[in-house]
């Protein structure tokens, strides 16, 4: 028997979880403090776009596909790691 059995408690817990700053909120604050309104809006749209991509990939069943093919999952992991290294190096060598 899955589902929400106590809807008011679910709503309160969800509001509390939304109020806790996560990586998206912290990135938005940092972008806005460095780039002003323009930087904040760019960061907001980037977060929204990224969330949309992840949601549509979930709808498409990409997680099940990556689970069925572990080699493809490892390729995605290494590509993600390479991207993070590239971003870090860009930050280190930026003026």
Short mmCIF file of N, CA and C in Angstrom, two decimals:
data_model
loop_
_atom_site.label_atom_id
_atom_site.label_comp_id
_atom_site.label_asym_id
_atom_site.label_seq_id
_atom_site.Cartn_x
_atom_site.Cartn_y
_atom_site.Cartn_z
N UNK A 1 0.84 -1.17 0.00
CA UNK A 1 0.00 0.00 0.00
C UNK A 1 0.89 1.24 0.00
N UNK A 2 1.18 1.74 -1.20
CA UNK A 2 1.99 2.93 -1.33
C UNK A 2 1.09 4.14 -1.53
N UNK A 3 1.63 5.29 -1.24
CA UNK A 3 0.87 6.52 -1.43
C UNK A 3 0.97 7.40 -0.20
N UNK A 4 0.37 8.55 -0.30
CA UNK A 4 0.37 9.50 0.80
C UNK A 4 -0.82 9.16 1.70
N UNK A 5 -0.53 8.82 2.96
CA UNK A 5 -1.61 8.50 3.88
C UNK A 5 -2.00 9.69 4.74
N UNK A 6 -1.06 10.62 4.95
CA UNK A 6 -1.34 11.81 5.75
C UNK A 6 -0.96 13.03 4.91
N UNK A 7 -1.91 13.52 4.13
CA UNK A 7 -1.63 14.59 3.17
C UNK A 7 -1.13 15.87 3.83
N UNK A 8 -1.72 16.36 4.92
CA UNK A 8 -1.18 17.59 5.55
C UNK A 8 0.27 17.44 6.00
N UNK A 9 0.63 16.29 6.55
CA UNK A 9 2.03 16.08 6.96
C UNK A 9 2.95 16.05 5.75
N UNK A 10 2.47 15.48 4.65
CA UNK A 10 3.26 15.45 3.41
C UNK A 10 3.52 16.87 2.91
N UNK A 11 2.49 17.71 2.92
CA UNK A 11 2.63 19.09 2.45
C UNK A 11 3.61 19.85 3.33
N UNK A 12 3.51 19.71 4.64
CA UNK A 12 4.43 20.40 5.56
C UNK A 12 5.86 19.92 5.33
N UNK A 13 6.06 18.62 5.22
CA UNK A 13 7.41 18.09 4.98
C UNK A 13 7.96 18.58 3.65
N UNK A 14 7.11 18.66 2.63
CA UNK A 14 7.56 19.13 1.32
C UNK A 14 7.96 20.59 1.37
N UNK A 15 7.21 21.42 2.07
CA UNK A 15 7.55 22.84 2.21
C UNK A 15 8.87 23.00 2.95
N UNK A 16 9.08 22.21 3.98
CA UNK A 16 10.35 22.27 4.72
C UNK A 16 11.51 21.86 3.82
N UNK A 17 11.33 20.81 3.03
CA UNK A 17 12.40 20.38 2.13
C UNK A 17 12.68 21.42 1.06
N UNK A 18 11.66 22.13 0.59
CA UNK A 18 11.88 23.19 -0.39
C UNK A 18 12.62 24.38 0.20
N UNK A 19 12.45 24.61 1.51
CA UNK A 19 13.09 25.76 2.15
C UNK A 19 14.57 25.51 2.42
N UNK A 20 14.99 24.26 2.44
CA UNK A 20 16.40 23.95 2.71
C UNK A 20 17.21 24.26 1.45
N UNK A 21 18.22 25.12 1.57
CA UNK A 21 18.99 25.44 0.37
C UNK A 21 19.81 24.25 -0.10
N UNK A 22 19.72 23.99 -1.38
CA UNK A 22 20.49 22.90 -1.98
C UNK A 22 21.51 23.48 -2.95
N UNK A 23 22.13 22.64 -3.75
CA UNK A 23 23.15 23.13 -4.67
C UNK A 23 22.60 24.12 -5.69
N UNK A 24 21.35 23.92 -6.14
CA UNK A 24 20.76 24.86 -7.10
C UNK A 24 20.57 26.24 -6.49
N UNK A 25 20.07 26.27 -5.25
CA UNK A 25 19.88 27.55 -4.58
C UNK A 25 21.21 28.25 -4.34
N UNK A 26 22.20 27.50 -3.91
CA UNK A 26 23.51 28.10 -3.65
C UNK A 26 24.16 28.60 -4.95
N UNK A 27 24.00 27.86 -6.04
CA UNK A 27 24.53 28.31 -7.33
C UNK A 27 23.83 29.58 -7.78
N UNK A 28 22.53 29.64 -7.56
CA UNK A 28 21.77 30.83 -7.93
C UNK A 28 22.21 32.05 -7.13
N UNK A 29 22.41 31.88 -5.83
CA UNK A 29 22.87 32.98 -4.99
C UNK A 29 24.25 33.45 -5.43
N UNK A 30 25.15 32.51 -5.70
CA UNK A 30 26.51 32.86 -6.13
C UNK A 30 26.49 33.58 -7.47
N UNK A 31 25.70 33.07 -8.41
CA UNK A 31 25.63 33.69 -9.74
C UNK A 31 25.06 35.10 -9.66
N UNK A 32 24.05 35.28 -8.84
CA UNK A 32 23.44 36.59 -8.70
C UNK A 32 24.39 37.56 -8.02
N UNK A 33 25.14 37.09 -7.03
CA UNK A 33 26.07 37.99 -6.34
C UNK A 33 27.23 38.38 -7.23
N UNK A 34 27.66 37.50 -8.13
CA UNK A 34 28.77 37.83 -9.03
C UNK A 34 28.33 38.56 -10.29
N UNK A 35 27.16 38.16 -10.85
CA UNK A 35 26.76 38.70 -12.14
C UNK A 35 25.54 39.60 -12.11
N UNK A 36 25.02 39.87 -10.92
CA UNK A 36 23.84 40.72 -10.82
C UNK A 36 22.60 40.01 -11.32
N UNK A 37 21.61 40.83 -11.70
CA UNK A 37 20.34 40.28 -12.16
C UNK A 37 20.53 39.40 -13.39
N UNK A 38 21.36 39.86 -14.31
CA UNK A 38 21.59 39.10 -15.55
C UNK A 38 22.19 37.72 -15.25
N UNK A 39 23.17 37.68 -14.37
CA UNK A 39 23.78 36.40 -14.00
C UNK A 39 22.80 35.50 -13.27
N UNK A 40 21.97 36.09 -12.40
CA UNK A 40 20.97 35.32 -11.68
C UNK A 40 19.93 34.72 -12.60
N UNK A 41 19.49 35.52 -13.58
CA UNK A 41 18.50 35.01 -14.53
C UNK A 41 19.10 33.90 -15.40
N UNK A 42 20.35 34.08 -15.82
CA UNK A 42 21.00 33.04 -16.62
C UNK A 42 21.12 31.75 -15.81
N UNK A 43 21.48 31.88 -14.54
CA UNK A 43 21.59 30.71 -13.68
C UNK A 43 20.23 30.05 -13.47
N UNK A 44 19.20 30.85 -13.28
CA UNK A 44 17.85 30.31 -13.10
C UNK A 44 17.41 29.52 -14.32
N UNK A 45 17.61 30.10 -15.49
CA UNK A 45 17.22 29.39 -16.72
C UNK A 45 18.06 28.14 -16.93
N UNK A 46 19.32 28.17 -16.55
CA UNK A 46 20.17 26.98 -16.66
C UNK A 46 19.69 25.87 -15.75
N UNK A 47 19.30 26.22 -14.53
CA UNK A 47 18.79 25.22 -13.59
C UNK A 47 17.47 24.64 -14.09
N UNK A 48 16.59 25.52 -14.60
CA UNK A 48 15.31 25.04 -15.12
C UNK A 48 15.53 24.11 -16.31
N UNK A 49 16.42 24.49 -17.23
CA UNK A 49 16.70 23.67 -18.40
C UNK A 49 17.29 22.32 -17.99
N UNK A 50 18.24 22.35 -17.05
CA UNK A 50 18.84 21.11 -16.58
C UNK A 50 17.82 20.19 -15.93
N UNK A 51 16.93 20.75 -15.12
CA UNK A 51 15.88 19.94 -14.50
C UNK A 51 14.95 19.35 -15.55
N UNK A 52 14.62 20.12 -16.57
CA UNK A 52 13.75 19.62 -17.63
C UNK A 52 14.42 18.46 -18.38
N UNK A 53 15.69 18.61 -18.69
CA UNK A 53 16.41 17.53 -19.38
C UNK A 53 16.39 16.26 -18.54
N UNK A 54 16.68 16.39 -17.24
CA UNK A 54 16.67 15.21 -16.38
C UNK A 54 15.29 14.58 -16.28
N UNK A 55 14.25 15.41 -16.19
CA UNK A 55 12.90 14.86 -16.11
C UNK A 55 12.52 14.11 -17.38
N UNK A 56 12.83 14.68 -18.55
CA UNK A 56 12.46 14.03 -19.80
C UNK A 56 13.29 12.78 -20.05
N UNK A 57 14.53 12.78 -19.59
CA UNK A 57 15.32 11.55 -19.68
C UNK A 57 14.73 10.46 -18.79
N UNK A 58 14.25 10.86 -17.63
CA UNK A 58 13.60 9.88 -16.74
C UNK A 58 12.33 9.33 -17.38
N UNK A 59 11.56 10.21 -17.99
CA UNK A 59 10.34 9.77 -18.67
C UNK A 59 10.67 8.81 -19.81
N UNK A 60 11.77 9.09 -20.50
CA UNK A 60 12.16 8.25 -21.63
C UNK A 60 12.74 6.90 -21.19
N UNK A 61 13.04 6.74 -19.91
CA UNK A 61 13.55 5.47 -19.43
C UNK A 61 15.04 5.28 -19.58
N UNK A 62 15.78 6.38 -19.62
CA UNK A 62 17.23 6.28 -19.80
C UNK A 62 17.89 5.57 -18.63
N UNK A 63 17.36 5.73 -17.42
CA UNK A 63 17.93 5.05 -16.26
C UNK A 63 17.86 3.54 -16.42
N UNK A 64 16.73 3.05 -16.92
CA UNK A 64 16.59 1.60 -17.13
C UNK A 64 17.55 1.13 -18.22
N UNK A 65 17.73 1.95 -19.23
CA UNK A 65 18.66 1.61 -20.31
C UNK A 65 20.09 1.55 -19.79
N UNK A 66 20.47 2.53 -18.97
CA UNK A 66 21.83 2.53 -18.41
C UNK A 66 22.03 1.38 -17.43
N UNK A 67 20.98 0.99 -16.75
CA UNK A 67 21.09 -0.15 -15.84
C UNK A 67 21.26 -1.45 -16.62
N UNK A 68 20.61 -1.53 -17.76
CA UNK A 68 20.70 -2.74 -18.58
C UNK A 68 22.07 -2.86 -19.26
N UNK A 69 22.71 -1.72 -19.50
CA UNK A 69 24.02 -1.70 -20.16
C UNK A 69 25.03 -0.98 -19.27
N UNK A 70 25.69 -1.71 -18.36
CA UNK A 70 26.62 -1.09 -17.42
C UNK A 70 27.77 -0.35 -18.10
N UNK A 71 28.20 -0.80 -19.26
CA UNK A 71 29.29 -0.12 -19.96
C UNK A 71 28.85 1.29 -20.37
N UNK A 72 27.61 1.43 -20.81
CA UNK A 72 27.10 2.76 -21.17
C UNK A 72 27.03 3.65 -19.93
N UNK A 73 26.67 3.08 -18.79
CA UNK A 73 26.62 3.85 -17.55
C UNK A 73 28.00 4.36 -17.17
N UNK A 74 29.03 3.53 -17.33
CA UNK A 74 30.40 3.95 -17.01
C UNK A 74 30.87 5.04 -17.96
N UNK A 75 30.47 4.96 -19.22
CA UNK A 75 30.83 6.01 -20.18
C UNK A 75 30.21 7.34 -19.74
N UNK A 76 28.96 7.30 -19.33
CA UNK A 76 28.28 8.53 -18.88
C UNK A 76 28.97 9.07 -17.63
N UNK A 77 29.37 8.19 -16.72
CA UNK A 77 30.09 8.63 -15.52
C UNK A 77 31.41 9.33 -15.88
N UNK A 78 32.18 8.73 -16.77
CA UNK A 78 33.46 9.30 -17.14
C UNK A 78 33.29 10.62 -17.90
N UNK A 79 32.27 10.71 -18.74
CA UNK A 79 32.01 11.97 -19.43
C UNK A 79 31.65 13.06 -18.43
N UNK A 80 30.85 12.73 -17.43
CA UNK A 80 30.49 13.69 -16.39
C UNK A 80 31.71 14.13 -15.59
N UNK A 81 32.58 13.18 -15.26
CA UNK A 81 33.80 13.51 -14.52
C UNK A 81 34.71 14.40 -15.36
N UNK A 82 34.84 14.10 -16.64
CA UNK A 82 35.68 14.92 -17.53
C UNK A 82 35.13 16.34 -17.64
N UNK A 83 33.81 16.46 -17.71
CA UNK A 83 33.19 17.78 -17.78
C UNK A 83 33.46 18.58 -16.51
N UNK A 84 33.36 17.94 -15.35
CA UNK A 84 33.64 18.64 -14.09
C UNK A 84 35.10 19.06 -14.00
N UNK A 85 36.01 18.22 -14.46
CA UNK A 85 37.43 18.59 -14.48
C UNK A 85 37.65 19.78 -15.40
N UNK A 86 37.03 19.77 -16.56
CA UNK A 86 37.15 20.87 -17.51
C UNK A 86 36.63 22.17 -16.89
N UNK A 87 35.48 22.11 -16.22
CA UNK A 87 34.95 23.30 -15.55
C UNK A 87 35.90 23.80 -14.46
N UNK A 88 36.45 22.87 -13.68
CA UNK A 88 37.39 23.26 -12.64
C UNK A 88 38.64 23.91 -13.19
N UNK A 89 39.18 23.36 -14.27
CA UNK A 89 40.38 23.94 -14.88
C UNK A 89 40.08 25.33 -15.44
N UNK A 90 38.91 25.49 -16.04
CA UNK A 90 38.51 26.82 -16.55
C UNK A 90 38.45 27.83 -15.41
N UNK A 91 37.92 27.41 -14.27
CA UNK A 91 37.84 28.32 -13.13
C UNK A 91 39.22 28.65 -12.58
N UNK A 92 40.10 27.65 -12.55
CA UNK A 92 41.45 27.88 -12.02
C UNK A 92 42.26 28.84 -12.90
N UNK A 93 42.09 28.71 -14.21
CA UNK A 93 42.91 29.52 -15.11
C UNK A 93 42.21 30.80 -15.59
N UNK A 94 41.03 31.07 -15.05
CA UNK A 94 40.32 32.31 -15.42
C UNK A 94 41.00 33.50 -14.75
N UNK A 95 40.85 34.64 -15.33
CA UNK A 95 41.46 35.83 -14.73
C UNK A 95 40.74 36.25 -13.48
#
